[in-house]
Amino acid sequence: MKILLLGSSGMLGSDCKEVLSKDYEVIAPSRKELDIISWDVVIENLQRLAPDIILNCVGFTDVDACETEAFAVRKINVEGPRNLAQGAARFNCRLIHLSSDYVFSGKKSVPQPYFEDDPVDPISAYGRSKVESEVAVKENAPNYIIVRSAWLCGINGNNFIDSILANALKKKQKSLRVVDDQIGSPTWTYRLALQIKELLEKDIKGTFHATSEGYCSRLEFARYVFKKLKIKTPIEPCSMSDYPQPAQRPANCILENRLMKKNGLNIMPDWKKDIDEYLDQFGKELIKRARAGKS
Ligand SMILES: NC(=O)c1ccc[n+]([C@@H]2O[C@H](COP(=O)([O-])OP(=O)(O)OC[C@H]3O[C@@H](n4cnc5c(N)ncnc54)[C@H](OP(=O)(O)O)[C@@H]3O)[C@@H](O)[C@H]2O)c1
């Protein structure tokens, strides 16, 4: 099986490359080699490479920047996926596309999770672009899988763990404030890559939620990470309204992996198990990077 992997320099894409290359032929062009916003480039590459599967891990993922950079967001998060979906239809290949918990408003009361068939209701420009990407994929690619995930952490990208470590390890930093009213499921990109492999090996189609099991607040997540890494900086609770950001975030980000479970495909473990494994493998490196100001 030949897989065309796009976004392989990113946090999720790099782990997908590592996982899938063990069993499949993976072609992973850089953005310079294959820019998904160009229809001509997409078509030329699909014709020449003839993949069985396109795995799209590309994204404009800076949620706050999405509020002001409408043109780039539209190109990368909507028109790019549409090009891939139309190309997949033309060359008869499958398209696997990544989407997000931000397609929902997050207004459901915790711990009620979001299901795959809940109505979407985004509250940010990023969320709206992911909804539009889903529509573009569904309307154009006859054979597609949409994977919605959330709260990703991985060694090849800047994420929540990097940012709390960078803040805590700043010189003279006495304490940290972290929101306690945003709830979700921390998900390791390496595990998500294994889950994507599980999905692409089956003859299935549709939209699937794929996050780790269990949930926590951002505050609980930060405290868990600090305890594990023996970081002594105290963490104080605050609320999202104390910490205004350009983009509104959903408060409830819990996704239920209902369709994967129904099909016997769910391999996602409890979030603590995976965060333990991630920090056992990479904790020292993460601290070193944060101290060097590289995260
Ligand atoms: N991060 C999260 O917490 C999260 C949560 C839920 C869903 N997701 C979704 O998961 C997917 C992957 O997210 P991520 O956090 O791994 O992304 P990321 O680390 O920001 O990586 C984005 C990738 O997209 C590439 N790219 C950007 N524009 C491109 C273009 N025009 N043509 C080709 N490649 C382009 C980048 O290449 P360069 O490095 O060369 O720019 C990079 O490899 C996205 O669809 C995202 O919406 C992410």
XYZ file of N, CA and C in Angstrom, residues 100-104 108-109 111-118 146-150 183-187 192 195 199 207-215 252-270:
168
model
N -11.046 18.405 14.242
C -10.773 18.870 15.603
C -12.021 18.975 16.465
N -11.811 18.945 17.786
C -12.882 19.226 18.752
C -13.418 20.656 18.591
N -12.645 21.546 17.951
C -13.078 22.939 17.801
C -14.244 23.091 16.824
N -14.692 22.009 16.209
C -15.910 22.102 15.384
C -17.148 22.253 16.283
N -16.985 21.987 17.586
C -18.110 22.102 18.530
C -17.964 23.376 19.376
N -21.831 21.915 25.893
C -22.463 20.782 26.596
C -21.938 20.754 28.015
N -22.789 20.307 28.962
C -22.249 20.312 30.323
C -21.366 19.091 30.554
N -19.733 16.024 32.470
C -18.847 15.310 31.570
C -19.536 14.732 30.329
N -20.643 15.328 29.901
C -21.291 14.793 28.692
C -20.361 15.033 27.497
N -19.984 13.966 26.774
C -19.044 14.165 25.672
C -19.746 14.499 24.364
N -18.978 14.933 23.395
C -19.498 15.129 22.033
C -19.376 13.821 21.252
N -20.441 13.501 20.505
C -20.472 12.304 19.662
C -20.276 12.717 18.205
N -19.932 11.742 17.371
C -19.616 12.039 15.970
C -20.768 12.722 15.246
N -22.019 12.361 15.616
C -23.150 12.911 14.869
C -23.805 14.111 15.570
N -23.158 14.645 16.591
C -23.677 15.886 17.194
C -23.550 17.029 16.188
N -12.678 10.961 8.170
C -12.331 12.176 8.914
C -12.054 11.751 10.350
N -10.899 12.138 10.863
C -10.521 11.799 12.241
C -10.512 13.097 13.048
N -11.450 13.200 13.993
C -11.443 14.389 14.866
C -10.685 14.055 16.151
N -9.658 14.854 16.431
C -8.944 14.638 17.680
C -8.841 15.947 18.458
N -8.095 15.953 19.560
C -8.049 17.143 20.423
C -6.839 17.082 21.353
N -12.025 21.613 29.731
C -11.912 20.179 30.028
C -11.720 19.411 28.726
N -10.790 18.461 28.734
C -10.566 17.675 27.519
C -9.726 16.446 27.814
N -9.243 15.818 26.758
C -8.505 14.557 26.897
C -7.138 14.681 26.218
N -6.065 14.867 27.002
C -4.735 14.956 26.408
C -4.440 13.705 25.577
N -3.933 13.920 24.374
C -3.784 12.809 23.426
C -2.377 12.861 22.806
N -2.051 8.455 18.467
C -3.039 8.792 17.427
C -2.565 8.258 16.073
N -3.465 4.773 15.965
C -4.920 4.654 15.768
C -5.292 4.911 14.301
N -7.264 2.473 11.599
C -8.423 2.879 10.785
C -8.168 2.666 9.302
N -16.863 9.699 9.732
C -16.211 10.609 10.682
C -16.048 9.898 12.024
N -14.826 9.895 12.529
C -14.516 9.163 13.753
C -13.869 10.093 14.780
N -14.308 10.011 16.026
C -13.607 10.708 17.102
C -12.477 9.825 17.602
N -11.314 10.452 17.856
C -10.146 9.679 18.298
C -9.318 10.506 19.273
N -9.670 10.396 20.559
C -8.857 11.023 21.611
C -8.607 9.958 22.679
N -7.658 10.254 23.584
C -7.445 9.336 24.702
C -8.711 9.253 25.552
N -8.800 8.169 26.327
C -9.937 7.971 27.225
C -9.760 8.825 28.487
N -10.850 9.128 29.155
C -10.796 9.942 30.370
C -10.663 11.413 30.023
N -10.757 12.260 31.037
C -10.666 13.705 30.782
C -10.139 14.403 32.029
N -15.906 22.610 26.951
C -15.965 21.141 27.014
C -15.422 20.585 25.694
N -14.247 19.982 25.765
C -13.598 19.436 24.555
C -13.629 17.907 24.560
N -14.495 17.309 25.381
C -14.473 15.839 25.489
C -15.159 15.212 24.274
N -14.429 14.373 23.584
C -14.988 13.653 22.428
C -15.114 12.179 22.809
N -16.242 11.586 22.491
C -16.415 10.145 22.731
C -16.060 9.390 21.447
N -15.204 8.382 21.573
C -14.789 7.590 20.404
C -15.846 6.522 20.094
N -17.080 6.976 19.946
C -18.180 6.013 19.888
C -18.128 5.118 18.649
N -17.820 5.728 17.491
C -17.851 4.908 16.256
C -16.697 3.925 16.190
N -15.532 4.335 16.714
C -14.407 3.383 16.724
C -14.731 2.218 17.656
N -15.360 2.532 18.783
C -15.711 1.465 19.728
C -16.737 0.516 19.100
N -17.721 1.115 18.433
C -18.784 0.319 17.808
C -18.203 -0.654 16.777
N -17.129 -0.222 16.106
C -16.511 -1.053 15.066
C -15.331 -1.876 15.595
N -15.141 -1.888 16.912
C -14.041 -2.661 17.502
C -12.666 -2.138 17.115
N -12.535 -0.835 16.917
C -11.269 -0.278 16.405
C -10.563 0.634 17.404
N -11.179 0.878 18.547
C -10.593 1.866 19.466
C -9.375 1.301 20.193
N -8.210 1.920 19.980
C -7.011 1.468 20.715
C -6.512 2.567 21.658
N -7.315 3.626 21.846
C -6.837 4.754 22.645
C -6.912 4.403 24.143
N -5.803 4.536 24.869
C -5.811 4.232 26.308
C -6.202 5.459 27.130
N -6.216 5.310 28.449
C -6.449 6.443 29.332
C -5.344 7.486 29.129
